[in-house]
Every structure is written in C-alpha cells, then in structure tokens.
Short mmCIF file of N, CA and C in Angstrom, two decimals:
data_model
loop_
_atom_site.label_atom_id
_atom_site.label_comp_id
_atom_site.label_asym_id
_atom_site.label_seq_id
_atom_site.Cartn_x
_atom_site.Cartn_y
_atom_site.Cartn_z
N UNK A 11 8.37 7.92 17.12
CA UNK A 11 7.60 6.75 16.74
C UNK A 11 6.81 7.06 15.47
N UNK A 12 6.96 6.20 14.47
CA UNK A 12 6.29 6.40 13.19
C UNK A 12 4.84 5.95 13.30
N UNK A 13 3.96 6.78 12.75
CA UNK A 13 2.54 6.44 12.71
C UNK A 13 2.02 6.64 11.29
N UNK A 14 1.02 5.84 10.93
CA UNK A 14 0.45 5.86 9.59
C UNK A 14 -1.06 6.03 9.67
N UNK A 15 -1.59 6.87 8.81
CA UNK A 15 -3.04 7.07 8.77
C UNK A 15 -3.49 7.03 7.31
N UNK A 16 -4.31 6.02 6.99
CA UNK A 16 -4.82 5.89 5.63
C UNK A 16 -6.12 6.68 5.46
N UNK A 17 -6.39 7.04 4.20
CA UNK A 17 -7.66 7.65 3.87
C UNK A 17 -7.94 7.42 2.39
N UNK A 18 -9.16 7.68 1.99
CA UNK A 18 -9.51 7.59 0.58
C UNK A 18 -10.36 6.40 0.20
N UNK A 19 -10.58 5.49 1.11
CA UNK A 19 -11.41 4.34 0.78
C UNK A 19 -12.86 4.77 0.53
N UNK A 20 -13.52 4.03 -0.36
CA UNK A 20 -14.90 4.40 -0.72
C UNK A 20 -15.54 3.24 -1.46
N UNK A 21 -16.79 3.43 -1.82
CA UNK A 21 -17.50 2.48 -2.67
C UNK A 21 -17.47 3.00 -4.10
N UNK A 22 -17.20 2.11 -5.03
CA UNK A 22 -17.07 2.53 -6.42
C UNK A 22 -17.56 1.40 -7.32
N UNK A 23 -17.99 1.75 -8.51
CA UNK A 23 -18.41 0.73 -9.46
C UNK A 23 -17.21 0.14 -10.18
N UNK A 24 -17.37 -1.08 -10.62
CA UNK A 24 -16.31 -1.74 -11.37
C UNK A 24 -15.91 -0.88 -12.57
N UNK A 25 -14.61 -0.80 -12.80
CA UNK A 25 -14.08 0.03 -13.86
C UNK A 25 -13.71 1.42 -13.40
N UNK A 26 -14.12 1.78 -12.20
CA UNK A 26 -13.84 3.10 -11.67
C UNK A 26 -12.46 3.21 -11.06
N UNK A 27 -12.20 4.37 -10.47
CA UNK A 27 -10.88 4.66 -9.89
C UNK A 27 -11.02 5.21 -8.48
N UNK A 28 -9.99 4.98 -7.69
CA UNK A 28 -9.87 5.56 -6.37
C UNK A 28 -8.41 5.86 -6.11
N UNK A 29 -8.16 6.83 -5.24
CA UNK A 29 -6.78 7.12 -4.83
C UNK A 29 -6.72 7.08 -3.31
N UNK A 30 -5.93 6.16 -2.80
CA UNK A 30 -5.73 6.05 -1.36
C UNK A 30 -4.51 6.87 -0.95
N UNK A 31 -4.56 7.39 0.26
CA UNK A 31 -3.44 8.13 0.82
C UNK A 31 -3.04 7.53 2.15
N UNK A 32 -1.78 7.68 2.48
CA UNK A 32 -1.26 7.23 3.76
C UNK A 32 -0.31 8.30 4.27
N UNK A 33 -0.74 9.00 5.31
CA UNK A 33 0.09 10.04 5.90
C UNK A 33 1.05 9.44 6.90
N UNK A 34 2.32 9.77 6.75
CA UNK A 34 3.38 9.24 7.61
C UNK A 34 3.84 10.32 8.56
N UNK A 35 3.81 10.05 9.84
CA UNK A 35 4.32 11.00 10.82
C UNK A 35 5.40 10.32 11.65
N UNK A 36 6.27 11.14 12.22
CA UNK A 36 7.37 10.60 13.00
C UNK A 36 8.68 10.70 12.25
N UNK A 37 9.74 10.40 12.91
CA UNK A 37 11.08 10.53 12.35
C UNK A 37 11.49 9.27 11.60
N UNK A 38 11.57 9.37 10.29
CA UNK A 38 12.01 8.24 9.48
C UNK A 38 13.39 8.49 8.90
N UNK A 39 13.86 9.73 8.96
CA UNK A 39 15.13 10.13 8.36
C UNK A 39 15.20 9.76 6.88
N UNK A 40 14.03 9.65 6.26
CA UNK A 40 13.97 9.33 4.84
C UNK A 40 14.33 7.89 4.52
N UNK A 41 14.65 7.11 5.52
CA UNK A 41 15.06 5.73 5.30
C UNK A 41 13.92 4.81 5.69
N UNK A 42 13.02 4.58 4.75
CA UNK A 42 11.83 3.83 5.07
C UNK A 42 11.31 3.11 3.83
N UNK A 43 10.83 1.92 4.02
CA UNK A 43 10.14 1.17 2.97
C UNK A 43 8.65 1.24 3.28
N UNK A 44 7.86 1.59 2.28
CA UNK A 44 6.42 1.69 2.45
C UNK A 44 5.72 0.63 1.62
N UNK A 45 4.70 0.04 2.19
CA UNK A 45 3.97 -0.99 1.47
C UNK A 45 2.47 -0.79 1.56
N UNK A 46 1.78 -1.35 0.58
CA UNK A 46 0.32 -1.45 0.62
C UNK A 46 -0.05 -2.92 0.68
N UNK A 47 -1.00 -3.22 1.54
CA UNK A 47 -1.55 -4.56 1.65
C UNK A 47 -3.07 -4.45 1.64
N UNK A 48 -3.73 -5.58 1.39
CA UNK A 48 -5.18 -5.59 1.48
C UNK A 48 -5.63 -6.91 2.08
N UNK A 49 -6.82 -6.87 2.66
CA UNK A 49 -7.30 -8.06 3.35
C UNK A 49 -8.81 -8.16 3.25
N UNK A 50 -9.24 -9.35 2.88
CA UNK A 50 -10.66 -9.70 2.87
C UNK A 50 -10.92 -10.55 4.10
N UNK A 51 -12.02 -10.35 4.79
CA UNK A 51 -12.30 -11.15 5.99
C UNK A 51 -12.18 -12.64 5.72
N UNK A 52 -11.44 -13.30 6.59
CA UNK A 52 -11.25 -14.73 6.46
C UNK A 52 -10.03 -15.12 5.65
N UNK A 53 -9.41 -14.12 5.03
CA UNK A 53 -8.20 -14.39 4.22
C UNK A 53 -6.98 -13.75 4.86
N UNK A 54 -5.82 -14.21 4.44
CA UNK A 54 -4.57 -13.60 4.88
C UNK A 54 -4.42 -12.22 4.26
N UNK A 55 -3.62 -11.39 4.92
CA UNK A 55 -3.34 -10.08 4.37
C UNK A 55 -2.46 -10.25 3.13
N UNK A 56 -2.84 -9.60 2.05
CA UNK A 56 -2.21 -9.78 0.74
C UNK A 56 -1.36 -8.57 0.38
N UNK A 57 -0.13 -8.82 -0.03
CA UNK A 57 0.74 -7.73 -0.47
C UNK A 57 0.25 -7.16 -1.80
N UNK A 58 0.28 -5.84 -1.91
CA UNK A 58 -0.16 -5.15 -3.12
C UNK A 58 1.01 -4.45 -3.79
N UNK A 59 1.79 -3.69 -3.00
CA UNK A 59 2.85 -2.89 -3.59
C UNK A 59 3.84 -2.49 -2.51
N UNK A 60 5.06 -2.13 -2.95
CA UNK A 60 6.06 -1.60 -2.03
C UNK A 60 6.88 -0.56 -2.77
N UNK A 61 7.37 0.43 -2.03
CA UNK A 61 8.13 1.52 -2.63
C UNK A 61 8.98 2.19 -1.56
N UNK A 62 10.13 2.73 -1.98
CA UNK A 62 10.92 3.56 -1.10
C UNK A 62 11.49 4.70 -1.93
N UNK A 63 12.20 5.60 -1.29
CA UNK A 63 12.77 6.75 -1.99
C UNK A 63 13.89 6.35 -2.94
N UNK A 64 14.43 5.13 -2.77
CA UNK A 64 15.54 4.69 -3.63
C UNK A 64 15.18 3.46 -4.46
N UNK A 65 13.96 2.96 -4.32
CA UNK A 65 13.52 1.78 -5.06
C UNK A 65 12.26 2.09 -5.84
N UNK A 66 12.19 1.65 -7.09
CA UNK A 66 10.94 1.84 -7.84
C UNK A 66 9.84 0.99 -7.24
N UNK A 67 8.60 1.32 -7.48
CA UNK A 67 7.51 0.54 -6.91
C UNK A 67 7.45 -0.86 -7.52
N UNK A 68 7.10 -1.81 -6.71
CA UNK A 68 6.85 -3.17 -7.16
C UNK A 68 5.38 -3.49 -6.87
N UNK A 69 4.83 -4.39 -7.69
CA UNK A 69 3.40 -4.66 -7.61
C UNK A 69 3.10 -6.15 -7.67
N UNK A 70 2.04 -6.53 -7.00
CA UNK A 70 1.52 -7.89 -7.16
C UNK A 70 0.98 -8.04 -8.58
N UNK A 71 1.05 -9.23 -9.11
CA UNK A 71 0.57 -9.48 -10.47
C UNK A 71 -0.90 -9.11 -10.62
N UNK A 72 -1.67 -9.27 -9.57
CA UNK A 72 -3.10 -9.03 -9.63
C UNK A 72 -3.46 -7.56 -9.85
N UNK A 73 -2.52 -6.66 -9.56
CA UNK A 73 -2.81 -5.22 -9.70
C UNK A 73 -1.89 -4.54 -10.70
N UNK A 74 -0.91 -5.25 -11.20
CA UNK A 74 0.07 -4.65 -12.11
C UNK A 74 -0.64 -4.10 -13.35
N UNK A 75 -0.30 -2.88 -13.70
CA UNK A 75 -0.91 -2.22 -14.85
C UNK A 75 -2.16 -1.45 -14.51
N UNK A 76 -2.71 -1.67 -13.32
CA UNK A 76 -3.93 -0.96 -12.89
C UNK A 76 -3.67 -0.04 -11.70
N UNK A 77 -2.78 -0.43 -10.83
CA UNK A 77 -2.48 0.34 -9.63
C UNK A 77 -1.11 1.01 -9.76
N UNK A 78 -1.00 2.21 -9.20
CA UNK A 78 0.27 2.93 -9.20
C UNK A 78 0.54 3.46 -7.80
N UNK A 79 1.69 3.09 -7.25
CA UNK A 79 2.09 3.57 -5.94
C UNK A 79 3.10 4.70 -6.10
N UNK A 80 2.97 5.72 -5.27
CA UNK A 80 3.92 6.82 -5.33
C UNK A 80 4.18 7.34 -3.92
N UNK A 81 5.34 7.94 -3.75
CA UNK A 81 5.77 8.42 -2.44
C UNK A 81 6.19 9.88 -2.58
N UNK A 82 5.48 10.75 -1.89
CA UNK A 82 5.81 12.17 -1.88
C UNK A 82 6.67 12.45 -0.66
N UNK A 83 7.97 12.57 -0.88
CA UNK A 83 8.88 12.75 0.25
C UNK A 83 8.74 14.12 0.90
N UNK A 84 8.26 15.09 0.14
CA UNK A 84 8.11 16.44 0.69
C UNK A 84 7.00 16.49 1.74
N UNK A 85 5.95 15.72 1.51
CA UNK A 85 4.81 15.74 2.44
C UNK A 85 4.71 14.45 3.26
N UNK A 86 5.66 13.53 3.05
CA UNK A 86 5.63 12.24 3.76
C UNK A 86 4.29 11.54 3.59
N UNK A 87 3.87 11.45 2.34
CA UNK A 87 2.60 10.81 2.03
C UNK A 87 2.79 9.73 0.98
N UNK A 88 2.21 8.60 1.24
CA UNK A 88 2.21 7.48 0.30
C UNK A 88 0.84 7.45 -0.38
N UNK A 89 0.85 7.20 -1.68
CA UNK A 89 -0.39 7.14 -2.43
C UNK A 89 -0.53 5.80 -3.15
N UNK A 90 -1.78 5.42 -3.38
CA UNK A 90 -2.06 4.27 -4.24
C UNK A 90 -3.19 4.66 -5.17
N UNK A 91 -2.84 4.91 -6.42
CA UNK A 91 -3.83 5.21 -7.44
C UNK A 91 -4.34 3.89 -8.02
N UNK A 92 -5.63 3.66 -7.90
CA UNK A 92 -6.23 2.40 -8.34
C UNK A 92 -7.18 2.68 -9.49
N UNK A 93 -6.87 2.15 -10.64
CA UNK A 93 -7.70 2.32 -11.83
C UNK A 93 -8.29 0.99 -12.27
N UNK A 94 -9.34 1.07 -13.09
CA UNK A 94 -9.98 -0.14 -13.61
C UNK A 94 -10.26 -1.14 -12.48
N UNK A 95 -10.90 -0.65 -11.45
CA UNK A 95 -11.15 -1.49 -10.28
C UNK A 95 -12.07 -2.65 -10.63
N UNK A 96 -11.79 -3.77 -10.01
CA UNK A 96 -12.54 -5.00 -10.23
C UNK A 96 -13.21 -5.43 -8.93
N UNK A 97 -14.23 -6.28 -9.06
CA UNK A 97 -14.93 -6.76 -7.86
C UNK A 97 -13.95 -7.36 -6.86
N UNK A 98 -12.96 -8.06 -7.37
CA UNK A 98 -12.01 -8.75 -6.48
C UNK A 98 -11.04 -7.80 -5.79
N UNK A 99 -11.11 -6.51 -6.11
CA UNK A 99 -10.28 -5.53 -5.39
C UNK A 99 -10.94 -5.08 -4.09
N UNK A 100 -12.17 -5.51 -3.86
CA UNK A 100 -12.86 -5.17 -2.62
C UNK A 100 -12.09 -5.74 -1.43
N UNK A 101 -11.74 -4.86 -0.48
CA UNK A 101 -10.94 -5.29 0.67
C UNK A 101 -10.71 -4.08 1.58
N UNK A 102 -10.18 -4.37 2.74
CA UNK A 102 -9.61 -3.32 3.58
C UNK A 102 -8.16 -3.14 3.15
N UNK A 103 -7.77 -1.92 2.88
CA UNK A 103 -6.41 -1.62 2.42
C UNK A 103 -5.61 -0.99 3.56
N UNK A 104 -4.41 -1.51 3.73
CA UNK A 104 -3.54 -1.05 4.81
C UNK A 104 -2.22 -0.56 4.23
N UNK A 105 -1.73 0.56 4.76
CA UNK A 105 -0.35 0.91 4.45
C UNK A 105 0.53 0.44 5.60
N UNK A 106 1.77 0.16 5.28
CA UNK A 106 2.72 -0.39 6.24
C UNK A 106 4.08 0.24 6.01
N UNK A 107 4.89 0.24 7.05
CA UNK A 107 6.21 0.85 6.95
C UNK A 107 7.24 0.03 7.72
N UNK A 108 8.43 0.06 7.20
CA UNK A 108 9.58 -0.53 7.90
C UNK A 108 10.71 0.48 7.85
N UNK A 109 11.03 1.06 9.00
CA UNK A 109 12.08 2.07 9.07
C UNK A 109 13.44 1.40 8.88
N UNK A 110 14.29 2.08 8.15
CA UNK A 110 15.64 1.56 7.92
C UNK A 110 15.74 0.57 6.78
N UNK A 111 14.68 0.44 5.99
CA UNK A 111 14.64 -0.63 4.98
C UNK A 111 14.52 -0.12 3.55
N UNK A 112 14.95 1.10 3.29
CA UNK A 112 14.71 1.62 1.94
C UNK A 112 15.49 0.87 0.87
N UNK A 113 16.64 0.27 1.21
CA UNK A 113 17.42 -0.44 0.20
C UNK A 113 16.97 -1.88 0.01
N UNK A 114 16.16 -2.40 0.90
CA UNK A 114 15.67 -3.77 0.76
C UNK A 114 14.20 -3.81 0.44
N UNK A 115 13.65 -2.70 0.03
CA UNK A 115 12.21 -2.58 -0.11
C UNK A 115 11.65 -3.51 -1.19
N UNK A 116 12.40 -3.68 -2.28
CA UNK A 116 11.87 -4.46 -3.39
C UNK A 116 11.63 -5.91 -3.00
N UNK A 117 12.28 -6.37 -1.94
CA UNK A 117 12.12 -7.77 -1.53
C UNK A 117 11.05 -7.95 -0.46
N UNK A 118 10.50 -6.86 0.05
CA UNK A 118 9.55 -6.94 1.17
C UNK A 118 8.14 -7.12 0.63
N UNK A 119 7.67 -8.35 0.66
CA UNK A 119 6.35 -8.66 0.10
C UNK A 119 5.48 -9.45 1.06
N UNK A 120 5.85 -9.46 2.32
CA UNK A 120 5.06 -10.18 3.32
C UNK A 120 4.78 -9.25 4.49
N UNK A 121 3.62 -9.44 5.16
CA UNK A 121 3.30 -8.60 6.32
C UNK A 121 4.37 -8.63 7.39
N UNK A 122 5.04 -9.76 7.55
CA UNK A 122 6.03 -9.90 8.61
C UNK A 122 7.24 -8.98 8.40
N UNK A 123 7.41 -8.48 7.18
CA UNK A 123 8.55 -7.61 6.89
C UNK A 123 8.29 -6.15 7.24
N UNK A 124 7.10 -5.86 7.77
CA UNK A 124 6.74 -4.49 8.13
C UNK A 124 6.29 -4.46 9.58
N UNK A 125 6.75 -3.44 10.32
CA UNK A 125 6.44 -3.40 11.74
C UNK A 125 5.45 -2.29 12.11
N UNK A 126 5.23 -1.35 11.22
CA UNK A 126 4.30 -0.26 11.52
C UNK A 126 3.13 -0.35 10.54
N UNK A 127 1.91 -0.24 11.07
CA UNK A 127 0.72 -0.40 10.26
C UNK A 127 -0.29 0.71 10.53
N UNK A 128 -1.01 1.08 9.48
CA UNK A 128 -2.13 1.98 9.64
C UNK A 128 -3.37 1.22 10.07
N UNK A 129 -4.45 1.95 10.24
CA UNK A 129 -5.69 1.35 10.73
C UNK A 129 -6.53 0.74 9.61
N UNK A 130 -6.21 1.05 8.37
CA UNK A 130 -6.92 0.50 7.22
C UNK A 130 -8.01 1.43 6.71
N UNK A 131 -8.31 1.27 5.43
CA UNK A 131 -9.39 2.01 4.81
C UNK A 131 -10.09 1.06 3.83
N UNK A 132 -11.42 1.10 3.82
CA UNK A 132 -12.17 0.11 3.07
C UNK A 132 -12.44 0.55 1.65
N UNK A 133 -12.26 -0.38 0.75
CA UNK A 133 -12.59 -0.19 -0.66
C UNK A 133 -13.63 -1.24 -1.04
N UNK A 134 -14.74 -0.78 -1.59
CA UNK A 134 -15.79 -1.69 -2.00
C UNK A 134 -16.10 -1.44 -3.47
N UNK A 135 -15.97 -2.48 -4.28
CA UNK A 135 -16.22 -2.37 -5.72
C UNK A 135 -17.46 -3.18 -6.06
N UNK A 136 -18.41 -2.55 -6.70
CA UNK A 136 -19.66 -3.22 -7.04
C UNK A 136 -19.87 -3.22 -8.55
N UNK A 137 -20.72 -4.14 -8.98
CA UNK A 137 -20.99 -4.25 -10.43
C UNK A 137 -22.10 -3.31 -10.86
#
C-alpha cells in the first residue's frame, strides 16, 4: 500500500522561497503519477502540478515560472520548489499519487484522478 508524507511547509514573506517534500513509501514499481494540490478553507482543492518518471512536469498557470516539481526516483521523493511566493499561495499543500498512471500523468489535473493522498503541509505567505 502506497503512503505519502509531506513536509516543508512554513511561514514565509512574500517573494521568498520554500521547498516541499513528499516521501513515497510502498510498492509503486516505478509506475506512478505524482501530483501537488493546494486548498484554502472553503475552496475546492486546486491542482498545482503533476509529474511522473516518463512525463515532464505540468503546472497550473498560477504557478508556472515560479514553482518547479521534481521526482527523485532513487529516494522515492517528490519535491515542489516554490519561488517568488505570493500571498495567494497561502494554502495547505497536498501531494497525491495514482499508481499505474505514469503514461497518463500529463492529463491528470483533478483530485478525482488521484487515489492516494498525504496529510498536507501548510504554507503561509505574509506581506
């Protein structure tokens, strides 16, 4: 059974940077699509990025050029490097996984397309 544990959330000033991590455990056989989502209380969970070992990362327009997702297959860790953070980036960030979906990863941009979720890590951006 695949499990995900996020870390790295913190409070930061606007313009600053943070790097989130998501440790993946369990048997994925390398065939997995990984995603980042974020959620503000009262809002739907918002897709941020998706990546697999065979697909380049894709990004929501709101973070494109500022966020970089990467997947370290050797350590089974997903990262989200967030630069030039803005007030509107404040949210709980979740990593998600769908086993068996590495070739369809670029199309997975909704929470319903992922079945495994981490517990979330909070990012707070202040002025």
